[in-house]
Amino acid sequence: MDKKPSPIEYHEHKPLSAIEKDHGAVYLLNFLDRGNIGNSKVLNAETRDDLLQQTHMTSNNYALTVTLFSLAYTLFEVPSNWVMKHYVRPSMWLGFLLFCWGVLTMGFAGVKSYASVVVLRFFIGVFEAGFFPGDAFLLWFCLPDYPARATWLNSSDKHFAVSRLESRGGGYNRAHASHEEIFQTLFSPRMLAHYLAYIADVVPQGSFTFFTPTIVTGLGYTSIHAQLLTVPPWVVGFCVAITLSYSADHFDARGWHITTASLVGGIGWLTAGLLPPDAYGKRYGCLCLAAAGAFPAAPAMTNWVTCNTPSFLTIPLAIALHNSSAGIGQIIAQWIWKAGEAKDGYPTGNFVCAGCSFFVAVVAAGLRITYGVMNRREVRDASGEKRVWAY
């Protein structure tokens, strides 16, 4: 007879729940807000009505502004995730963060000076950092904290979902990991490899987020045309991301998917850097190819590190550290697109993004092989439990 699937196995391939769809809608707003400053940087530059000229900012001022935004992500990711895990209901905490971030974003529309831009972007980063792991006021009523509180699930579904969360250290609890579990999550070589790879992956990610309009402007386009031409690379990235995420989960082969996407993205960046600066059409095609790399790899990278934490109790810490790494990658991205290199096609930006993409591919392949060896040797986790390490 066939073995009856356990509650956990049963839920592994269930369709997206309403809560996941709600999160997706709010994440869309999150990404729109995070990247719109890049559009405002070049929009209406020819009429001196862009963000830089209106607030008397230089290119370095802009880089510093988005750097502080990323620094806020890095500093506040871990403490915010800790609060939500142990002290405040997710619906209340996420609702509070999103409300504050929304108010600050509305205030950004009226900025008139560089100082106000810096302050607002930093505090927007503070509240977005805490939100990212999970409009505002409605979340307190519409977003259930955990499956047991979801009104649209029947009792059987609630049991399945709760069992799955408990098996992975999820849910609201006050249990704390041991010093050894925390130490391995922070400093074990394979976890450091995950964090370093994500830093590298976010360098091209951050380039797209904050500098796509700048890059397209460097291809010979201006103002509204440059804004419109930022769309196709994002469409390519979106389609590849959905396909790759589904395939990586379906075949349980995240390592090779990340490797492949990163190689493709690296080729796009490298080719763009090697082409003549005035080869606008070809370099724009390379930008679309590069979009198939960093963003599509990111969801699989986040899922991968979550599946392979040294202990189930350190999942929130690992996720927070992983996401904090994104802030470091964004800071690097914000200083490699040098205004003085516009006429040369931004070689520094292209080659750094290419190098980072190839680095991610190498690390992902190495981790894939490592986890295969760990499974064959039946390596236990930091708490002494048997584990099947995800590829």
Tab-separated table of C-alpha atoms in Angstrom:
chain	number	residue	atom	x	y	z
A	1	MET	CA	0.000	0.000	0.000
A	2	ASP	CA	1.081	3.548	-0.638
A	3	LYS	CA	2.190	5.441	2.411
A	4	LYS	CA	-0.279	8.095	3.446
A	5	PRO	CA	1.351	11.520	3.300
A	6	SER	CA	2.028	13.222	6.602
A	7	PRO	CA	0.479	16.617	7.312
A	8	ILE	CA	3.788	18.242	6.428
A	9	GLU	CA	4.195	16.329	3.157
A	10	TYR	CA	0.611	17.051	2.220
A	11	HIS	CA	1.102	20.780	2.442
A	12	GLU	CA	4.412	20.955	0.585
A	13	HIS	CA	2.742	21.467	-2.785
A	14	LYS	CA	-0.550	23.109	-1.920
A	15	PRO	CA	-1.411	26.243	-3.922
A	16	LEU	CA	-0.791	29.743	-2.659
A	17	SER	CA	-2.975	30.638	0.272
A	18	ALA	CA	-4.810	33.913	0.641
A	19	ILE	CA	-2.223	35.102	3.141
A	20	GLU	CA	0.599	34.532	0.619
A	21	LYS	CA	-1.334	36.449	-2.030
A	22	ASP	CA	-1.877	39.341	0.388
A	23	HIS	CA	1.827	39.374	1.133
A	24	GLY	CA	2.554	39.424	-2.599
A	25	ALA	CA	0.407	42.529	-3.089
A	26	VAL	CA	2.123	44.361	-0.246
A	27	TYR	CA	5.573	43.293	-1.448
A	28	LEU	CA	4.687	44.827	-4.814
A	29	LEU	CA	4.154	48.154	-3.064
A	30	ASN	CA	7.419	47.611	-1.221
A	31	PHE	CA	9.407	47.205	-4.425
A	32	LEU	CA	7.648	50.108	-6.115
A	33	ASP	CA	8.650	52.396	-3.264
A	34	ARG	CA	12.186	51.060	-3.050
A	35	GLY	CA	12.969	51.681	-6.700
A	36	ASN	CA	11.009	54.824	-7.552
A	37	ILE	CA	13.791	57.093	-6.328
A	38	GLY	CA	15.856	55.852	-9.262
A	39	ASN	CA	13.174	57.053	-11.664
A	40	SER	CA	12.923	60.437	-9.982
A	41	LYS	CA	16.687	60.840	-10.362
A	42	VAL	CA	16.513	61.205	-14.156
A	43	LEU	CA	12.884	62.067	-14.933
A	44	ASN	CA	12.601	65.568	-16.444
A	45	ALA	CA	16.341	66.157	-16.143
A	46	GLU	CA	16.320	68.115	-19.403
A	47	THR	CA	13.888	70.632	-17.899
A	48	ARG	CA	15.807	70.771	-14.591
A	49	ASP	CA	12.816	69.287	-12.784
A	50	ASP	CA	14.417	66.009	-11.648
A	51	LEU	CA	15.051	65.075	-8.015
A	52	LEU	CA	18.721	65.985	-8.039
A	53	GLN	CA	18.289	69.497	-9.371
A	54	GLN	CA	15.174	70.255	-7.345
A	55	THR	CA	16.924	69.392	-4.079
A	56	HIS	CA	20.417	70.558	-5.129
A	57	MET	CA	21.902	67.070	-4.912
A	58	THR	CA	25.029	65.793	-6.651
A	59	SER	CA	25.468	62.243	-7.956
A	60	ASN	CA	27.487	61.451	-4.836
A	61	ASN	CA	24.718	62.909	-2.663
A	62	TYR	CA	22.275	60.556	-4.363
A	63	ALA	CA	24.575	57.574	-3.786
A	64	LEU	CA	24.918	58.524	-0.123
A	65	THR	CA	21.139	58.846	0.231
A	66	VAL	CA	20.409	55.360	-1.072
A	67	THR	CA	23.387	54.032	0.891
A	68	LEU	CA	21.839	55.228	4.160
A	69	PHE	CA	18.560	53.640	3.087
A	70	SER	CA	20.377	50.321	2.638
A	71	LEU	CA	22.258	50.793	5.907
A	72	ALA	CA	18.921	51.057	7.696
A	73	TYR	CA	17.923	47.720	6.157
A	74	THR	CA	21.112	46.115	7.430
A	75	LEU	CA	20.865	47.486	10.974
A	76	PHE	CA	17.170	46.958	11.690
A	77	GLU	CA	16.394	43.649	9.954
A	78	VAL	CA	17.495	41.368	12.802
A	79	PRO	CA	15.974	43.263	15.780
A	80	SER	CA	12.677	43.766	13.959
A	81	ASN	CA	12.423	40.092	13.052
A	82	TRP	CA	13.233	39.185	16.669
A	83	VAL	CA	10.434	41.409	17.966
A	84	MET	CA	7.897	39.891	15.566
A	85	LYS	CA	8.995	36.349	16.401
A	86	HIS	CA	8.891	36.647	20.186
A	87	TYR	CA	6.961	39.699	21.383
A	88	VAL	CA	4.382	41.217	19.001
A	89	ARG	CA	1.762	39.570	16.817
A	90	PRO	CA	2.806	39.675	13.124
A	91	SER	CA	-0.380	41.417	11.989
A	92	MET	CA	0.138	44.217	14.508
A	93	TRP	CA	3.866	44.570	13.889
A	94	LEU	CA	3.668	44.450	10.082
A	95	GLY	CA	0.685	46.786	10.091
A	96	PHE	CA	2.561	49.283	12.268
A	97	LEU	CA	5.648	49.153	10.058
A	98	LEU	CA	3.709	49.540	6.844
A	99	PHE	CA	1.674	52.425	8.229
A	100	CYS	CA	4.824	54.307	9.291
A	101	TRP	CA	6.571	53.593	6.017
A	102	GLY	CA	3.500	54.773	4.081
A	103	VAL	CA	3.264	58.044	6.002
A	104	LEU	CA	6.946	58.781	5.415
A	105	THR	CA	6.633	57.945	1.726
A	106	MET	CA	3.750	60.417	1.383
A	107	GLY	CA	5.889	63.043	3.077
A	108	PHE	CA	8.648	62.398	0.545
A	109	ALA	CA	6.490	63.983	-2.142
A	110	GLY	CA	7.044	67.400	-0.600
A	111	VAL	CA	10.819	67.351	-0.074
A	112	LYS	CA	12.668	70.535	-1.045
A	113	SER	CA	16.178	69.955	0.333
A	114	TYR	CA	18.885	67.331	0.361
A	115	ALA	CA	18.731	67.030	4.153
A	116	SER	CA	15.031	66.149	4.122
A	117	VAL	CA	15.637	63.534	1.419
A	118	VAL	CA	18.359	61.880	3.513
A	119	VAL	CA	16.322	61.796	6.723
A	120	LEU	CA	13.143	60.500	5.122
A	121	ARG	CA	14.871	57.807	3.072
A	122	PHE	CA	16.762	56.563	6.123
A	123	PHE	CA	13.608	56.184	8.210
A	124	ILE	CA	11.707	54.649	5.305
A	125	GLY	CA	14.515	52.080	5.239
A	126	VAL	CA	14.135	51.486	8.978
A	127	PHE	CA	10.468	50.560	8.664
A	128	GLU	CA	10.790	48.705	5.355
A	129	ALA	CA	13.590	46.573	6.823
A	130	GLY	CA	11.288	45.208	9.487
A	131	PHE	CA	8.473	44.673	7.035
A	132	PHE	CA	10.444	42.724	4.441
A	133	PRO	CA	10.507	39.343	6.243
A	134	GLY	CA	6.767	39.115	6.796
A	135	ASP	CA	-2.514	48.970	3.637
A	136	ALA	CA	-1.178	49.158	6.840
A	137	PHE	CA	-4.087	49.604	9.189
A	138	LEU	CA	-6.122	46.969	7.318
A	139	LEU	CA	-3.472	44.326	7.993
A	140	TRP	CA	-4.435	44.351	11.663
A	141	PHE	CA	-7.828	42.937	10.657
A	142	CYS	CA	-7.171	41.137	7.340
A	143	LEU	CA	-3.849	39.409	7.959
A	144	PRO	CA	-4.066	36.406	10.305
A	145	ASP	CA	-1.055	35.990	12.576
A	146	TYR	CA	-0.857	32.228	12.114
A	147	PRO	CA	-2.843	29.458	10.361
A	148	ALA	CA	-4.800	28.682	13.526
A	149	ARG	CA	-6.408	32.138	13.252
A	150	ALA	CA	-7.202	31.975	9.524
A	151	THR	CA	-10.983	32.065	9.145
A	152	TRP	CA	-10.927	30.681	5.594
A	153	LEU	CA	-9.196	27.409	6.634
A	154	ASN	CA	-11.164	24.471	7.952
A	155	SER	CA	-9.987	22.582	11.038
A	156	SER	CA	-8.153	19.948	8.989
A	157	ASP	CA	-6.234	22.530	6.987
A	158	LYS	CA	-5.348	24.412	10.161
A	159	HIS	CA	-3.960	21.224	11.681
A	160	PHE	CA	-1.850	20.505	8.604
A	161	ALA	CA	-0.486	24.052	8.457
A	162	VAL	CA	0.266	24.264	12.177
A	163	SER	CA	2.053	20.889	12.073
A	164	ARG	CA	4.224	22.075	9.224
A	165	LEU	CA	5.140	25.294	11.013
A	166	GLU	CA	5.960	23.509	14.248
A	167	SER	CA	8.220	21.038	12.460
A	168	ARG	CA	10.235	23.943	11.077
A	169	GLY	CA	10.401	26.146	14.126
A	170	GLY	CA	7.789	28.548	12.813
A	171	GLY	CA	4.971	30.247	14.615
A	172	TYR	CA	4.885	32.518	17.626
A	173	ASN	CA	6.875	31.085	20.516
A	174	ARG	CA	9.258	32.062	23.289
A	175	ALA	CA	11.673	29.145	22.905
A	176	HIS	CA	15.279	30.203	22.369
A	177	ALA	CA	18.065	28.506	20.466
A	178	SER	CA	21.192	27.273	22.222
A	179	HIS	CA	24.505	29.127	21.992
A	180	GLU	CA	25.832	26.445	19.640
A	181	GLU	CA	22.826	26.768	17.316
A	182	ILE	CA	23.219	30.540	17.226
A	183	PHE	CA	26.982	30.314	16.702
A	184	GLN	CA	26.602	27.948	13.757
A	185	THR	CA	23.910	30.152	12.222
A	186	LEU	CA	26.211	33.147	12.493
A	187	PHE	CA	29.609	31.693	11.661
A	188	SER	CA	29.523	28.220	10.119
A	189	PRO	CA	31.297	28.250	6.722
A	190	ARG	CA	28.293	27.135	4.716
A	191	MET	CA	26.017	29.759	6.278
A	192	LEU	CA	28.632	32.445	5.650
A	193	ALA	CA	28.747	31.230	2.051
A	194	HIS	CA	24.972	31.766	1.798
A	195	TYR	CA	25.250	35.290	3.208
A	196	LEU	CA	28.230	36.253	1.015
A	197	ALA	CA	26.527	34.894	-2.097
A	198	TYR	CA	23.423	36.946	-1.319
A	199	ILE	CA	25.523	40.080	-0.867
A	200	ALA	CA	26.993	39.461	-4.316
A	201	ASP	CA	23.582	38.703	-5.825
A	202	VAL	CA	22.138	41.953	-4.496
A	203	VAL	CA	24.829	44.064	-6.192
A	204	PRO	CA	23.197	43.595	-9.634
A	205	GLN	CA	19.799	43.609	-7.907
A	206	GLY	CA	20.531	46.995	-6.373
A	207	SER	CA	21.826	48.221	-9.712
A	208	PHE	CA	18.465	47.453	-11.270
A	209	THR	CA	16.524	48.876	-8.340
A	210	PHE	CA	18.297	52.205	-8.013
A	211	PHE	CA	20.053	52.732	-11.343
A	212	THR	CA	18.057	51.188	-14.200
A	213	PRO	CA	16.855	54.645	-15.368
A	214	THR	CA	20.443	55.905	-15.102
A	215	ILE	CA	21.756	52.942	-17.099
A	216	VAL	CA	19.111	53.378	-19.794
A	217	THR	CA	19.843	57.101	-19.947
A	218	GLY	CA	23.456	56.115	-20.563
A	219	LEU	CA	22.267	54.158	-23.600
A	220	GLY	CA	21.304	57.402	-25.289
A	221	TYR	CA	17.696	57.798	-24.141
A	222	THR	CA	16.242	60.643	-22.095
A	223	SER	CA	13.371	61.499	-19.778
A	224	ILE	CA	10.089	59.702	-20.501
A	225	HIS	CA	11.670	57.462	-23.137
A	226	ALA	CA	14.244	56.336	-20.600
A	227	GLN	CA	11.473	55.697	-18.074
A	228	LEU	CA	9.492	53.558	-20.515
A	229	LEU	CA	12.542	51.588	-21.589
A	230	THR	CA	13.183	50.539	-18.002
A	231	VAL	CA	10.078	48.360	-18.207
A	232	PRO	CA	11.133	45.506	-20.579
A	233	PRO	CA	14.125	44.361	-18.469
A	234	TRP	CA	11.848	44.168	-15.430
A	235	VAL	CA	9.269	42.200	-17.428
A	236	VAL	CA	11.978	39.739	-18.464
A	237	GLY	CA	13.169	39.462	-14.865
A	238	PHE	CA	9.606	38.906	-13.624
A	239	CYS	CA	8.837	36.130	-16.116
A	240	VAL	CA	12.123	34.352	-15.476
A	241	ALA	CA	11.724	34.724	-11.706
A	242	ILE	CA	8.283	33.105	-11.688
A	243	THR	CA	9.430	30.271	-13.933
A	244	LEU	CA	12.680	29.652	-12.077
A	245	SER	CA	11.042	29.771	-8.637
A	246	TYR	CA	8.402	27.239	-9.664
A	247	SER	CA	10.952	24.962	-11.307
A	248	ALA	CA	13.447	25.159	-8.422
A	249	ASP	CA	10.740	24.240	-5.919
A	250	HIS	CA	9.153	21.578	-8.124
A	251	PHE	CA	12.420	19.751	-8.782
A	252	ASP	CA	13.876	20.588	-5.367
A	253	ALA	CA	17.068	21.710	-7.094
A	254	ARG	CA	17.669	25.287	-6.032
A	255	GLY	CA	21.454	25.128	-6.291
A	256	TRP	CA	21.620	24.402	-10.003
A	257	HIS	CA	18.839	26.877	-10.788
A	258	ILE	CA	20.677	29.665	-8.976
A	259	THR	CA	23.902	28.699	-10.737
A	260	THR	CA	22.310	28.803	-14.177
A	261	ALA	CA	20.495	32.101	-13.658
A	262	SER	CA	23.608	33.760	-12.265
A	263	LEU	CA	25.722	32.589	-15.203
A	264	VAL	CA	23.183	34.003	-17.662
A	265	GLY	CA	23.050	37.308	-15.788
A	266	GLY	CA	26.833	37.488	-15.591
A	267	ILE	CA	27.138	36.995	-19.337
A	268	GLY	CA	24.696	39.858	-19.890
A	269	TRP	CA	26.645	42.274	-17.685
A	270	LEU	CA	30.031	41.205	-19.067
A	271	THR	CA	28.943	41.568	-22.692
A	272	ALA	CA	27.444	45.000	-21.994
A	273	GLY	CA	30.768	46.114	-20.533
A	274	LEU	CA	32.765	44.813	-23.493
A	275	LEU	CA	30.576	46.312	-26.216
A	276	PRO	CA	31.344	49.803	-27.581
A	277	PRO	CA	29.587	52.555	-25.597
A	278	ASP	CA	27.545	53.587	-28.629
A	279	ALA	CA	26.242	50.057	-29.370
A	280	TYR	CA	22.969	51.100	-27.780
A	281	GLY	CA	20.689	48.404	-29.153
A	282	LYS	CA	23.030	45.527	-28.315
A	283	ARG	CA	23.798	46.868	-24.863
A	284	TYR	CA	20.094	47.282	-24.149
A	285	GLY	CA	19.600	43.642	-25.125
A	286	CYS	CA	22.377	42.729	-22.678
A	287	LEU	CA	20.508	44.616	-19.957
A	288	CYS	CA	17.468	42.425	-20.587
A	289	LEU	CA	19.715	39.342	-20.447
A	290	ALA	CA	21.235	40.544	-17.175
A	291	ALA	CA	17.727	40.854	-15.743
A	292	ALA	CA	17.405	37.080	-16.021
A	293	GLY	CA	20.087	36.692	-13.363
A	294	ALA	CA	20.021	38.444	-10.003
A	295	PHE	CA	16.304	38.943	-9.318
A	296	PRO	CA	15.200	35.468	-10.453
A	297	ALA	CA	17.915	33.867	-8.308
A	298	ALA	CA	17.001	35.781	-5.142
A	299	PRO	CA	13.783	33.915	-4.138
A	300	ALA	CA	15.483	30.541	-4.517
A	301	MET	CA	18.461	31.786	-2.477
A	302	THR	CA	16.201	32.939	0.355
A	303	ASN	CA	14.229	29.702	0.343
A	304	TRP	CA	17.429	27.663	0.227
A	305	VAL	CA	18.989	29.244	3.286
A	306	THR	CA	15.701	28.856	5.177
A	307	CYS	CA	15.602	25.117	4.448
A	308	ASN	CA	19.196	24.590	5.574
A	309	THR	CA	19.514	26.553	8.818
A	310	PRO	CA	21.623	24.773	11.476
A	311	SER	CA	18.513	24.618	13.688
A	312	PHE	CA	14.805	25.174	13.212
A	313	LEU	CA	14.891	27.594	16.137
A	314	THR	CA	17.357	29.841	14.299
A	315	ILE	CA	15.285	30.210	11.136
A	316	PRO	CA	14.216	33.790	12.037
A	317	LEU	CA	17.835	34.733	12.766
A	318	ALA	CA	19.073	33.197	9.511
A	319	ILE	CA	16.375	34.938	7.466
A	320	ALA	CA	17.130	38.261	9.132
A	321	LEU	CA	20.882	37.906	8.585
A	322	HIS	CA	20.315	36.851	5.001
A	323	ASN	CA	18.099	39.833	4.302
A	324	SER	CA	20.505	42.138	6.148
A	325	SER	CA	23.172	41.027	3.708
A	326	ALA	CA	21.066	42.656	1.014
A	327	GLY	CA	21.798	46.044	2.554
A	328	ILE	CA	25.540	45.504	2.098
A	329	GLY	CA	25.043	44.482	-1.524
A	330	GLN	CA	22.902	47.537	-2.174
A	331	ILE	CA	25.541	49.820	-0.687
A	332	ILE	CA	28.136	48.393	-3.082
A	333	ALA	CA	25.746	48.830	-6.017
A	334	GLN	CA	25.175	52.468	-5.187
A	335	TRP	CA	28.813	53.449	-5.742
A	336	ILE	CA	29.765	51.530	-8.898
A	337	TRP	CA	27.622	53.485	-11.370
A	338	LYS	CA	29.852	56.538	-11.649
A	339	ALA	CA	28.442	59.639	-13.311
A	340	GLY	CA	31.794	60.350	-14.976
A	341	GLU	CA	31.648	57.015	-16.816
A	342	ALA	CA	28.348	57.671	-18.585
A	343	LYS	CA	30.051	58.410	-21.914
A	344	ASP	CA	32.020	55.149	-21.619
A	345	GLY	CA	28.955	53.004	-20.935
A	346	TYR	CA	29.557	52.582	-17.178
A	347	PRO	CA	32.306	49.919	-17.395
A	348	THR	CA	32.821	49.731	-13.625
A	349	GLY	CA	29.168	48.988	-12.960
A	350	ASN	CA	28.913	46.378	-15.696
A	351	PHE	CA	32.094	44.525	-14.781
A	352	VAL	CA	31.433	44.535	-11.032
A	353	CYS	CA	27.923	43.147	-11.608
A	354	ALA	CA	29.364	40.506	-13.936
A	355	GLY	CA	31.951	39.476	-11.352
A	356	CYS	CA	29.337	39.286	-8.610
A	357	SER	CA	27.047	37.156	-10.770
A	358	PHE	CA	29.801	34.680	-11.593
A	359	PHE	CA	30.772	34.554	-7.896
A	360	VAL	CA	27.180	33.631	-6.991
A	361	ALA	CA	27.214	30.867	-9.606
A	362	VAL	CA	30.410	29.358	-8.177
A	363	VAL	CA	29.202	29.512	-4.559
A	364	ALA	CA	25.780	28.067	-5.438
A	365	ALA	CA	27.384	25.149	-7.259
A	366	GLY	CA	29.716	24.572	-4.305
A	367	LEU	CA	26.840	24.597	-1.811
A	368	ARG	CA	24.847	22.212	-3.993
A	369	ILE	CA	27.712	19.722	-3.923
A	370	THR	CA	28.232	20.278	-0.182
A	371	TYR	CA	24.624	19.480	0.687
A	372	GLY	CA	24.758	16.339	-1.427
A	373	VAL	CA	27.767	15.160	0.585
A	374	MET	CA	26.077	16.089	3.877
A	375	ASN	CA	23.026	14.003	2.960
A	376	ARG	CA	25.130	10.990	2.012
A	377	ARG	CA	26.964	11.250	5.338
A	378	GLU	CA	23.693	11.836	7.223
A	379	VAL	CA	25.030	14.949	8.914
A	380	ARG	CA	22.803	16.098	11.795
A	381	ASP	CA	21.908	19.703	12.524
A	382	ALA	CA	23.209	21.807	15.420
A	383	SER	CA	20.508	20.503	17.752
A	384	GLY	CA	21.402	16.875	17.014
A	385	GLU	CA	18.295	16.235	14.909
A	386	LYS	CA	18.329	14.218	11.689
A	387	ARG	CA	17.925	16.410	8.618
A	388	VAL	CA	17.544	16.080	4.895
A	389	TRP	CA	19.486	19.050	3.556
A	390	ALA	CA	17.879	20.817	0.613
A	391	TYR	CA	19.764	20.861	-2.650
